[in-house]
Coordinates of C-alpha atoms (C1' of nucleotides) in Angstrom, one line a residue:
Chain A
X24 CA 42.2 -10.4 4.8
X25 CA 43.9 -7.3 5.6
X26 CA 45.2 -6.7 9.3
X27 CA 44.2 -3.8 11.2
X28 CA 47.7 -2.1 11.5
X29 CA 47.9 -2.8 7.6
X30 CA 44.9 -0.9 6.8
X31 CA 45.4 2.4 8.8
X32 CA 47.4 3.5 6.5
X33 CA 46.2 2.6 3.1
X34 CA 42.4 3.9 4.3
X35 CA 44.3 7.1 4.3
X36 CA 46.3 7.2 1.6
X37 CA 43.0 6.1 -0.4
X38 CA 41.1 9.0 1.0
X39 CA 43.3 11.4 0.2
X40 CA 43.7 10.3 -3.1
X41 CA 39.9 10.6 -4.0
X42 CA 40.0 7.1 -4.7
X43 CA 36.5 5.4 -4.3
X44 CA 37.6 3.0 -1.3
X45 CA 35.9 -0.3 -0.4
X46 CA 36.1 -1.6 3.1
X47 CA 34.5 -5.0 4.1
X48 CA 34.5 -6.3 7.4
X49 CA 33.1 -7.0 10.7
X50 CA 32.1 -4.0 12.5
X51 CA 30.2 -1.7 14.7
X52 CA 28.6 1.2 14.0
X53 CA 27.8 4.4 16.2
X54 CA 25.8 7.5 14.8
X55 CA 25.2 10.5 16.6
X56 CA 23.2 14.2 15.3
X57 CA 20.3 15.2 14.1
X58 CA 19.3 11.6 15.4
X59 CA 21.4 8.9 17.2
X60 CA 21.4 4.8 15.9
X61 CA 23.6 2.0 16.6
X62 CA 24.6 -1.0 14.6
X63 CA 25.6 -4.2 16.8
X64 CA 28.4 -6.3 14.9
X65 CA 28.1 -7.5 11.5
X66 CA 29.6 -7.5 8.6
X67 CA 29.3 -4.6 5.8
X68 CA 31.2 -2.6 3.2
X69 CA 32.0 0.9 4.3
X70 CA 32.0 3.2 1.1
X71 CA 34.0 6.4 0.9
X72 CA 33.8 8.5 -2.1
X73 CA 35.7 11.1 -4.1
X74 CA 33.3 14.2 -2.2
X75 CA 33.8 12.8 0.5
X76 CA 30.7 10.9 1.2
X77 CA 30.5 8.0 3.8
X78 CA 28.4 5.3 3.7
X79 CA 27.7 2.2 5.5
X80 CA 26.0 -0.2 3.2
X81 CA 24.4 -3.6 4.4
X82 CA 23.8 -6.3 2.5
X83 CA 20.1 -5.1 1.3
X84 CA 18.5 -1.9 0.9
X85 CA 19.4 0.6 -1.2
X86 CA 20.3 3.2 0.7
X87 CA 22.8 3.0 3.2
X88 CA 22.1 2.4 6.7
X89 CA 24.7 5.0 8.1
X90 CA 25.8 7.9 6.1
X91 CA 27.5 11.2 6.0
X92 CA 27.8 13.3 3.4
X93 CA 31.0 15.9 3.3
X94 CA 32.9 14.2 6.1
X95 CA 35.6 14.7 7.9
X96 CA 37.6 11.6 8.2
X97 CA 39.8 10.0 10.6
X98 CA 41.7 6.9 10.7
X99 CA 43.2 5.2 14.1
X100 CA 44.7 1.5 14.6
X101 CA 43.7 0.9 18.4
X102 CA 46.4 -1.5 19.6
X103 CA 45.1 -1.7 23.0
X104 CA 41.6 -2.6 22.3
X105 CA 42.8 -4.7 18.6
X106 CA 40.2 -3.0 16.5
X107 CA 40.6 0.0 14.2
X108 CA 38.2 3.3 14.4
X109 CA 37.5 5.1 11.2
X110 CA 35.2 7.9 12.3
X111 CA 33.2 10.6 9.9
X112 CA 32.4 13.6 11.6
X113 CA 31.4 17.6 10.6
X114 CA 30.0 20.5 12.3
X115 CA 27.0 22.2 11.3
X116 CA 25.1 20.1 12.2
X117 CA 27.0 18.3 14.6
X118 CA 27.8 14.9 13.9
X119 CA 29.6 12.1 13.8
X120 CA 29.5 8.2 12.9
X121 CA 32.0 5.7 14.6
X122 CA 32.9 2.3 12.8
X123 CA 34.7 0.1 14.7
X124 CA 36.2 -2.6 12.8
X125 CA 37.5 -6.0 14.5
X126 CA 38.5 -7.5 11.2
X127 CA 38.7 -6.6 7.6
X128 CA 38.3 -8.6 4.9
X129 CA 38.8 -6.6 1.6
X130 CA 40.0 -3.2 1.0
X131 CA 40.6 -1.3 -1.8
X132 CA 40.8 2.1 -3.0
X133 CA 39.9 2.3 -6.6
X134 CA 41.1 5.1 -9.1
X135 CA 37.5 5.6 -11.2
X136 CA 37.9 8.1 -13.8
X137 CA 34.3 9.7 -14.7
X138 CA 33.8 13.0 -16.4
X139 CA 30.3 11.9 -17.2
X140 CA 26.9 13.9 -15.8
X141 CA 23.4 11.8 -16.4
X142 CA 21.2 13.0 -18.7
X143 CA 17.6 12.6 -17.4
X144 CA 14.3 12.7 -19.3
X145 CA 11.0 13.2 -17.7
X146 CA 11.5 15.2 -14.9
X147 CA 8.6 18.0 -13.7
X148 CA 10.5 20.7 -14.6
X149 CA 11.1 19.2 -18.6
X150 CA 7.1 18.6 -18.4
X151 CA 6.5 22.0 -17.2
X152 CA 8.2 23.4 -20.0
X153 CA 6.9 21.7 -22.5
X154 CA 3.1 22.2 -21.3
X155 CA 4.0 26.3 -21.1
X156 CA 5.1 25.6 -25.1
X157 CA 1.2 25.1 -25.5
X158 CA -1.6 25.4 -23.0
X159 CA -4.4 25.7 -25.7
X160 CA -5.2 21.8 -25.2
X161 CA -6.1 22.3 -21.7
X162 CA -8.5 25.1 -22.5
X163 CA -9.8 27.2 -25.4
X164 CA -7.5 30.7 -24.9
X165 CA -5.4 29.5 -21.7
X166 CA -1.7 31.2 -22.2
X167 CA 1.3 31.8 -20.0
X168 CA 0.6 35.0 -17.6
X169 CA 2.3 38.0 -18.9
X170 CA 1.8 40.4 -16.1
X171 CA 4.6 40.7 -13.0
X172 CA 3.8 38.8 -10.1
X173 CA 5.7 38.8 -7.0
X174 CA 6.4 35.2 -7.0
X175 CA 9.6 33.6 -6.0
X176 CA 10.5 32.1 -9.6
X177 CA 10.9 28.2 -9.5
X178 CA 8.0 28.3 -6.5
X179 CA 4.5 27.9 -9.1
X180 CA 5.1 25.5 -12.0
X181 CA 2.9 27.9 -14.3
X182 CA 1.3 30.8 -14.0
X183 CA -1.4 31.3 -16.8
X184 CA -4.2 33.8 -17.9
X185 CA -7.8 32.3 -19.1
X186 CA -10.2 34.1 -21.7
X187 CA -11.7 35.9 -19.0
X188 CA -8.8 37.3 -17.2
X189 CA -8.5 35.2 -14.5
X190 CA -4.9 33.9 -13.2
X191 CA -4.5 30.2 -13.3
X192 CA -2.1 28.7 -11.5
X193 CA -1.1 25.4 -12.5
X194 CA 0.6 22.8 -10.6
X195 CA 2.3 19.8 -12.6
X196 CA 2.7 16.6 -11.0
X197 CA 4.4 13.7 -12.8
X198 CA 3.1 10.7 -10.9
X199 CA -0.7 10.2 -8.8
X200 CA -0.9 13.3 -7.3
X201 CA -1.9 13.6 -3.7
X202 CA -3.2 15.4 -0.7
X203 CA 0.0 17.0 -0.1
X204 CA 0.1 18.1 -4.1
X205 CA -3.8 19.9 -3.4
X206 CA -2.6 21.6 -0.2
X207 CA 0.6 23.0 -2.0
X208 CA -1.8 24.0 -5.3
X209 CA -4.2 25.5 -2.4
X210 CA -1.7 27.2 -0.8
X211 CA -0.3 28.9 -4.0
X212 CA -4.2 29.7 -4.8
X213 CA -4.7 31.5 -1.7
X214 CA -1.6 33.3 -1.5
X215 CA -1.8 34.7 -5.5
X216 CA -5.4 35.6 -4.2
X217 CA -4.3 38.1 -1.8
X218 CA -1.6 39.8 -3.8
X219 CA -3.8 40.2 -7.1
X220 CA -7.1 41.3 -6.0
X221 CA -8.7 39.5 -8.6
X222 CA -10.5 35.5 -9.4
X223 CA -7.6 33.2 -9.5
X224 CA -8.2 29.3 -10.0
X225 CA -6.2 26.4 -9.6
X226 CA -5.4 23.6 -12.0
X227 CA -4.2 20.2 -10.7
X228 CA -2.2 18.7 -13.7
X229 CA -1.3 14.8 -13.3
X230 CA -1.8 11.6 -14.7
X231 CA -4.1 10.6 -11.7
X232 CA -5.2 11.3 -8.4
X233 CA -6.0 9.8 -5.3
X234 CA -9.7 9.6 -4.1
X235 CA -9.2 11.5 -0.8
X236 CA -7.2 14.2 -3.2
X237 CA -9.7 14.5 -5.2
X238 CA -12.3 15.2 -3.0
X239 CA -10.2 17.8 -1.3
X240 CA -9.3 19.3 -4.3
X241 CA -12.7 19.4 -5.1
X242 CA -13.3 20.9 -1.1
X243 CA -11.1 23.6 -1.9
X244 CA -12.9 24.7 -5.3
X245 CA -9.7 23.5 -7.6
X246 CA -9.5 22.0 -10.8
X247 CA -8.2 18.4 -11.7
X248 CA -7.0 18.5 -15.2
X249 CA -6.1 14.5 -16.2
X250 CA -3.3 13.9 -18.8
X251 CA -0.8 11.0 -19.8
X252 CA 2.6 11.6 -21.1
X253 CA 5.1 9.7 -23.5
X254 CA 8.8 10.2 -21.4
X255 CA 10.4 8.5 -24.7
X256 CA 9.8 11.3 -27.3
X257 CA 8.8 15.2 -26.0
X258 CA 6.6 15.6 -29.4
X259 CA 4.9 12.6 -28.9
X260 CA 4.3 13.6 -25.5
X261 CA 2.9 17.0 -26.3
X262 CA 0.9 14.8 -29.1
X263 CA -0.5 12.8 -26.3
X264 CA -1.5 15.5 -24.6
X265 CA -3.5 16.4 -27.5
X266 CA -4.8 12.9 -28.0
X267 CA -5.9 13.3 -24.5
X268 CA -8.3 16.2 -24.7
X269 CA -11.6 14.5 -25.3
X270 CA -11.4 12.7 -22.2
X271 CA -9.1 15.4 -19.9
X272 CA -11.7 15.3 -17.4
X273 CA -12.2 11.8 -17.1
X274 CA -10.7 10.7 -13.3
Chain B
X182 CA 41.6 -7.5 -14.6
X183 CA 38.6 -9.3 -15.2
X184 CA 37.9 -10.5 -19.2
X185 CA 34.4 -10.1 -20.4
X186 CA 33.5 -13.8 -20.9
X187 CA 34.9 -15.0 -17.7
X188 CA 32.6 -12.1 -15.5
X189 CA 29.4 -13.3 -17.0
X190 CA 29.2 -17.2 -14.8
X191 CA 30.7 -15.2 -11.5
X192 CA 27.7 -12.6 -11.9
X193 CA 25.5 -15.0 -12.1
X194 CA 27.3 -17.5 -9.9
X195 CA 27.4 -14.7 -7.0
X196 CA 23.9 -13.1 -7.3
X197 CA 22.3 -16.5 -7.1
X198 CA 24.1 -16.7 -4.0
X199 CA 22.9 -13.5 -2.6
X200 CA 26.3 -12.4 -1.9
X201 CA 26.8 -8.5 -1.9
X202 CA 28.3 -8.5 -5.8
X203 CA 30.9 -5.5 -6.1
X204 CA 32.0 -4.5 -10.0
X205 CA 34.0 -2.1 -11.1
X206 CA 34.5 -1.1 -14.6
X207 CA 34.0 1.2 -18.0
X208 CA 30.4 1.2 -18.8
X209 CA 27.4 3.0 -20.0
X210 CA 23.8 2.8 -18.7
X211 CA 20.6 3.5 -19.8
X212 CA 17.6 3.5 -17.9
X213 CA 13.9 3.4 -18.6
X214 CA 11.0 4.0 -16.8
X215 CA 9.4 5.7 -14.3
X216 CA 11.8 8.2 -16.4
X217 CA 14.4 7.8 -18.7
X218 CA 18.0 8.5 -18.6
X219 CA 21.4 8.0 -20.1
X220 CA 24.7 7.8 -18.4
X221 CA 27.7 7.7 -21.2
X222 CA 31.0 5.8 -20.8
X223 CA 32.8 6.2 -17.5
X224 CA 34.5 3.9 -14.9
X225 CA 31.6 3.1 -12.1
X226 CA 30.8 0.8 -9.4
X227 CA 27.9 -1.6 -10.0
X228 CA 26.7 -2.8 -6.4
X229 CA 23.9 -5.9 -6.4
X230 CA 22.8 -6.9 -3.0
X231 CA 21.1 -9.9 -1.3
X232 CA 17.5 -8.1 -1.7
X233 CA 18.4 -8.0 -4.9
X234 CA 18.7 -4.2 -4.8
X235 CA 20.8 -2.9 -8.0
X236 CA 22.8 0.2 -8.3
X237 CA 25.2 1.9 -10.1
X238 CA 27.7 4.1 -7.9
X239 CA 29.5 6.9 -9.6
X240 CA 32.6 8.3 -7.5
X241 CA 30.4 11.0 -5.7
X242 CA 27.1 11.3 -3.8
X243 CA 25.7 8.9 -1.3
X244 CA 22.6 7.8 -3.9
X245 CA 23.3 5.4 -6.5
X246 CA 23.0 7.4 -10.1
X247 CA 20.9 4.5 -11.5
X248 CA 19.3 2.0 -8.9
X249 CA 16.4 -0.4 -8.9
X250 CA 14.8 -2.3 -6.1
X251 CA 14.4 -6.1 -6.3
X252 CA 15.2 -6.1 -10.0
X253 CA 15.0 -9.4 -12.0
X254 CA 18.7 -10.0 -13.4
X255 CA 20.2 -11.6 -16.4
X256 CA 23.4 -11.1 -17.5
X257 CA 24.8 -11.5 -21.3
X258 CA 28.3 -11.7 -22.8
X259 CA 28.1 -10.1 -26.2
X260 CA 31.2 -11.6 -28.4
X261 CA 30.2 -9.7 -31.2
X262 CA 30.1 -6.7 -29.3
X263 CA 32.9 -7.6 -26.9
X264 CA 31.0 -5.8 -24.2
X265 CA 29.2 -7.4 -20.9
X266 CA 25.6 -6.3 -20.3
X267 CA 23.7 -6.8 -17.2
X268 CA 20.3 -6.0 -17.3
X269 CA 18.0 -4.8 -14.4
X270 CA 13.9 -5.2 -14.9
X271 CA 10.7 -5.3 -13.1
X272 CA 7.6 -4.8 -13.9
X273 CA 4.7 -2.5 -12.0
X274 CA 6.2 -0.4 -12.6
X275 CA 7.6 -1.6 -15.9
X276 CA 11.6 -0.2 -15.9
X277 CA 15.0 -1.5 -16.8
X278 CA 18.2 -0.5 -16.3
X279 CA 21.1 -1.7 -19.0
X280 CA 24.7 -1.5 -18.4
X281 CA 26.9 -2.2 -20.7
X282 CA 30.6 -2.7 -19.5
X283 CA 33.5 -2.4 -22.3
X284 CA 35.7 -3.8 -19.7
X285 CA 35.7 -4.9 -15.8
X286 CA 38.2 -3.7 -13.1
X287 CA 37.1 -5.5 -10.2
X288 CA 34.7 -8.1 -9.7
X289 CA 33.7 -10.2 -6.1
X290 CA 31.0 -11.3 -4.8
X291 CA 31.4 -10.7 -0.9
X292 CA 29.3 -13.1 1.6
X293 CA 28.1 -10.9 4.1
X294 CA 26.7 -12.2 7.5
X295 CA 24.9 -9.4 8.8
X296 CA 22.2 -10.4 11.1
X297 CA 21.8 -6.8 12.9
X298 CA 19.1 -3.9 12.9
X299 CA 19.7 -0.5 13.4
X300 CA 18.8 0.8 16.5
X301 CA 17.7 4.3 15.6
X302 CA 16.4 7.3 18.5
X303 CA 15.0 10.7 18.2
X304 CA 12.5 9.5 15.3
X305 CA 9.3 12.0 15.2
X306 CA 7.4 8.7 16.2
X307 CA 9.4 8.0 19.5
X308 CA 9.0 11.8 20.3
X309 CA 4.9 11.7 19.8
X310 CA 5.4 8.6 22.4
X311 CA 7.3 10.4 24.6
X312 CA 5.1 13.6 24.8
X313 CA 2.0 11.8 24.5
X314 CA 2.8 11.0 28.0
X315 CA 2.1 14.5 29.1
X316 CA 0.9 16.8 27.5
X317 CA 0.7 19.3 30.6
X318 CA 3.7 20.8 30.0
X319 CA 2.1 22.6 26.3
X320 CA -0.6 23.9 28.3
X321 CA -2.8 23.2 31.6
X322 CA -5.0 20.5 31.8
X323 CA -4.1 19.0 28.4
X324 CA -4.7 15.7 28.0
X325 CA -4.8 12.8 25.8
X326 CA -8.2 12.6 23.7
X327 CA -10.4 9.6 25.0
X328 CA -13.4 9.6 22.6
X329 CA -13.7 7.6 19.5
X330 CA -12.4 9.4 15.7
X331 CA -12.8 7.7 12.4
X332 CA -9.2 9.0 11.8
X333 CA -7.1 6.2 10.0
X334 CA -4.5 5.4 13.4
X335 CA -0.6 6.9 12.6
X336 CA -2.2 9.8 10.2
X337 CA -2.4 12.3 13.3
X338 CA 0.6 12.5 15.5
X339 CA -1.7 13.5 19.0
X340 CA -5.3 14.0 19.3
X341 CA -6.0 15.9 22.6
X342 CA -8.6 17.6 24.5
X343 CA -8.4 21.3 26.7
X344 CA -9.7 22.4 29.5
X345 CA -12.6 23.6 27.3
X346 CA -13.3 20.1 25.9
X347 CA -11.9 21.5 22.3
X348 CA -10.2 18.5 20.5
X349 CA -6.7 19.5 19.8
X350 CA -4.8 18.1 16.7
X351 CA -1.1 18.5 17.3
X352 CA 1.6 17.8 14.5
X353 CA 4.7 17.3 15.8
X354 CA 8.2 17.9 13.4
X355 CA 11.1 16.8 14.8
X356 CA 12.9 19.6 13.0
X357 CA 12.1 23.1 11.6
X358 CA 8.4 23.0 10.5
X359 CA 8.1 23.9 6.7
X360 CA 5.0 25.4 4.9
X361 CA 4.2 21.8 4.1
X362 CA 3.8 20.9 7.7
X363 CA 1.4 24.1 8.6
X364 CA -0.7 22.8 5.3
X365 CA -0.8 18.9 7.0
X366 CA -2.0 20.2 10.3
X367 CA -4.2 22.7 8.6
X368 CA -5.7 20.0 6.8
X369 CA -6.1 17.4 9.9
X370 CA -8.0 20.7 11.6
X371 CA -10.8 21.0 8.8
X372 CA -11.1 17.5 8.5
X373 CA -11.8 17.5 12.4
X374 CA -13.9 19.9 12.5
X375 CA -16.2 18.7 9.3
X376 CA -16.7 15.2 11.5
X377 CA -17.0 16.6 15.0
X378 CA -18.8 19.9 15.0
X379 CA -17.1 21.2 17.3
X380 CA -14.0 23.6 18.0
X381 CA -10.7 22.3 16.9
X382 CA -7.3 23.7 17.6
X383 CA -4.9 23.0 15.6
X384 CA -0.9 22.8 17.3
X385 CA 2.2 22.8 16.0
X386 CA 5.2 21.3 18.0
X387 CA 8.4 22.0 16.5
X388 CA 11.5 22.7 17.4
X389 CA 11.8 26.0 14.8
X390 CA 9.7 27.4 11.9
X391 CA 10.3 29.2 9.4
X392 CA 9.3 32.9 8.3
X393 CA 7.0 32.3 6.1
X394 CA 5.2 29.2 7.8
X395 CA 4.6 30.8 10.8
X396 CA 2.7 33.8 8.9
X397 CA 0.7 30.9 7.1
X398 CA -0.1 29.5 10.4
X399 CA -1.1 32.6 12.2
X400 CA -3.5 32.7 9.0
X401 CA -5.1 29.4 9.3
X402 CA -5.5 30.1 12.8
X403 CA -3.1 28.1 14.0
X404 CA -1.2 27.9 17.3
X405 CA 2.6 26.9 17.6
X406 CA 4.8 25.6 20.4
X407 CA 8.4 25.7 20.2
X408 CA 10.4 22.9 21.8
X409 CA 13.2 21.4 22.2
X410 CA 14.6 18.3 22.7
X411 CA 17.2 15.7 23.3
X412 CA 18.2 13.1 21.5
X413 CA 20.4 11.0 24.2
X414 CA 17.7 10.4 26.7
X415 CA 14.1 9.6 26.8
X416 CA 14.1 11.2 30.4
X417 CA 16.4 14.1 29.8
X418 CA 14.2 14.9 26.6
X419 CA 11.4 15.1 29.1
X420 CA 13.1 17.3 31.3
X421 CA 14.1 19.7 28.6
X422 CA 10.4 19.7 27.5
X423 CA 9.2 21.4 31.1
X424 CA 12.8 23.0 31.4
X425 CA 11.3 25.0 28.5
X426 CA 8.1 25.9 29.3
X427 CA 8.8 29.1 30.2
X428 CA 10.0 30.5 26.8
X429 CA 7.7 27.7 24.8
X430 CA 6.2 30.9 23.0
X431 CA 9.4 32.3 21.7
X432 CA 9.4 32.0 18.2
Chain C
dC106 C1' -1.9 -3.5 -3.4
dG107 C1' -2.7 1.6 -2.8
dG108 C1' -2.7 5.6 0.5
dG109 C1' -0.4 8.5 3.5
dC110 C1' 3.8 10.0 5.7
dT111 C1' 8.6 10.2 7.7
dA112 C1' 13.4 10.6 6.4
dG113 C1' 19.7 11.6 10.3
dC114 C1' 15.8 12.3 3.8
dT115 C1' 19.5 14.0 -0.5
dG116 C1' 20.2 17.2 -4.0
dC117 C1' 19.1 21.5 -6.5
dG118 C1' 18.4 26.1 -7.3
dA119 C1' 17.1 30.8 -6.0
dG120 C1' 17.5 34.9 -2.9
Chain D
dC18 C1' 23.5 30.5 4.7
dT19 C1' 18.2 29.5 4.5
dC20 C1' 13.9 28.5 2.1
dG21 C1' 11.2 25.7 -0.8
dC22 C1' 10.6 21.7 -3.5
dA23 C1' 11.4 17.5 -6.6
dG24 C1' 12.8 12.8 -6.3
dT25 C1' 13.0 6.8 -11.0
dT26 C1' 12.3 9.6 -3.9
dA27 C1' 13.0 4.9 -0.5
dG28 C1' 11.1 2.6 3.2
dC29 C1' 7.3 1.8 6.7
dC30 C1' 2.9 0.9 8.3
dC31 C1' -1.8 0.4 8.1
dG32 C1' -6.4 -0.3 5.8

DNA sequence: CGGGCTAGCTGCGAG
DNA sequence: CTCGCAGTTAGCCCG
C-alpha cells in the first residue's frame, strides 16, 4: 500500500527517469479523442514506459484497454477529493486519458536495461524476397520485371515478366488470403493496366484461400497460385516451394 | 531479488490463481510459430493474466514483443542450467514461446478485482445506428431499404433505397477512407448488382479521403459524402450531420 | 470453428 | 507530415 500523497512524487520521478513504472490500484478511467470510453472503478495496473507509452491493462486481454502512445504526463495528489489524477494527454490528435486512483496498491518504477531489437523470421516481406530469388517454380520463364514502372516501391510485392511479355504482378500473402487480399491484387492489376498499355495478370500467392476469395479472384480474371513454406529454415522453404509444384494449383 | 528455485512454486502458485503475475528479470525468448523469432538477453517484463494471456513487455511500445493468447503454461527450474524457463504453448495454431530468465528482479502475483467493461462511443457501428436513423440528410427521400438481401447481416454498414428505387450500399468509415475502403464498397456494389439486376449506387460516408481513393472511386463510379461528426453526443452528432449538409460535397 | 471486419488499431517505411 | 500496408495483428460477431 502506498498513500496517495506518497506516490505523487515517486510517479514522477519514475517517469522522468525512463523507468518502466508499475501502478496497481483501484481506479477510474476517462478516455477522450478519436473516440471517447469510460472505465467504472476497478482495480488495474497502469503501465508507463521508457517512450512514453501509457497503458491501462486489466486483468485479461492482451492489449490494453486504455492506451496512449507518446504521452504527455501529469501527476496531481487531489487533497480535497482524496484521490490522485495521473492524466496522459497530446495534441495532434487531440487526446487525453484520466485515471483517477482512490487507492494504490503497488508501485514501482523499474530500471530495465535492454539494448536488444527482435529478430523475426517469416514475415511477407522475407517471403517476398526469397520468391523474387527464383520465380521459375511458379512458371516456366517467369522473372522479376526489368523495365521502369511508375510504382511506389514497397506498394506491389513483385512485379514479374512471363514468356510472352506480359507483366505479372504478384501479391504474397503469408496466411489464408482473403477478399480484402483479391481486391488489393485487383486493384494493383487495374491500375498497372492503365499505365502500361499492355496484358498484365495477377497472381495470388498464399498457402490458402477462402471460398468466397476465390471465387472473386476467379470473377476478376486473377490467378491463385497455392504454396506452403518452412519459416524454420529459408532453403528449405524455397525447397518446399519446389516440392510443391506438382500440385501448385490444387486449392 | 528473487532466486531461481524459489520463483518456480510462486509462478505456478499465482497463475493457478489467476492473479495478474508481474516478473521482471534478465531473459531471452524465443518464439515459434505462426513465425519465428528470437529476442537475446535483456532485462523485460513478463506479464501473465487471468485469461491466461502471456506477454513479454520490453521498456517501449504499447504491444507486448512476444505474446500469446490463452497459452498452456509450465514452468521449470533448470539447476544444471541455473536459469528459470517458462514456457507458453497452444496448439491450432501450434506456437510456443520460451523464456529463459538468468535471474528475476521482481516477481508478484497481483489479485485483481475488476468487474468493469469499457464503455466505448464513436465506434463505426454506433455511427451506422445513428445515421441509419435518417438518412434524409445524404440526399432527399433516402431511406432505409425494406426488401429482403441474401447479404450475411453486419457485412454492409446501410442498405438504402432513392427516390428512383436504386438500392444504395453505403460504407461508412469513421475516419479517413483508404483505398481499401473504396475497394470494400466497390465490392458490396458488384455483388449487389450480380443478385438484384438492378441499379446500385455505391456511397461512401467518411469523414475525409484521401487523394488517391477518391480518384479510385470516381473510377468505380462511386459517389462520396463527406461528414462530420461528434463524438460527445448521439444528438449533437445528429445535429452536426444536417449542420453539414450544405458543404457535404466538399472534398 | 472459419469468414469477414473494425480497431481510439500499432508500427514501419517511403515520398 | 501523409499515404499505404503488414501484423505471430487482436477481438468481435455471426453463420
Amino acid at each position: 500500500m502506498v498513500s496517495l500523497s506518497e506516490a505523487e512524487p515517486l510517479i514522477k520521478r519514475a517517469v522522468s527517469a525512463n523507468e518502466m513504472l508499475v501502478v496497481i490500484g483501484n481506479c477510474y478511467v476517462e478516455y477522450f479523442g478519436r473516440a471517447a470510453s469510460k472505465l467504472l472503478n476497478g482495480k488495474r495496473m497502469l503501465l508507463i514506459k521508457a517512450d512514453k507509452s501509457f497503458a491501462i491493462h486489466q486483468n485479461k486481454y492482451l492489449r490494453p484497454i486504455n492506451y496512449m502512445m507518446n504521452a504527455d504526463i501529469t501527476v496531481k495528489f487531489n487533497a480535497a477529493n482524496e484521490c490522485l489524477e495521473v492524466i496522459a494527454s497530446k495534441r495532434n490528435p487531440k487526446e487525453t486519458i484520466k485515471v483517477t486512483f482512490n487507492s494504490i496498491d503497488f508501485l514501482q518504477g523499474f530500471k530495465l536495461d535492454d539494448f536488444q531489437d527482435i529478430r523475426l523470421f517469416g514475415s511477407e516481406d522475407e517471403l517476398s524476397a526469397q520468391l523474387l530469388d527464383d520465380l521459375s517454380f511458379i512458371e516456366n520463364g517467369l522473372k522479376p520485371y526489368k523495365g521502369e514502372i511508375p510504382f511506389r516501391k514497397g506498394v506491389v510485392d513483385i512485379l514479374a515478366e512471363d514468356e510472352k511479355g506480359n507483366i505479372v504482378v504478384i501479391e504474397v500473402k503469408r496466411r489464408k488470403a482473403t477478399l480484402d487480399a483479391v481486391s488489393q491484387l485487383h486493384r494493383y492489376k487495374e491500375q498497372l493496366s492503365k499505365i502500361k498499355h499492355k496484358n498484365v495478370r495477377g497472381l495470388l500467392l498464399a498457402p490458402e484461400i477462402t471460398v468466397n476469395a476465390m471465387k472473386m479472384l476467379e470473377d476478376y480474371g486473377l490467378e491463385f497460385f497455392k504454396f506452403d513454406f518452412e519459416i524454420s529454415n529459408p532453403k528449405a522453404r524455397i525447397k518446399g516451394l519446389q516440392r510443391k509444384q506438382r500440385t501448385l494449383f490444387e486449392v
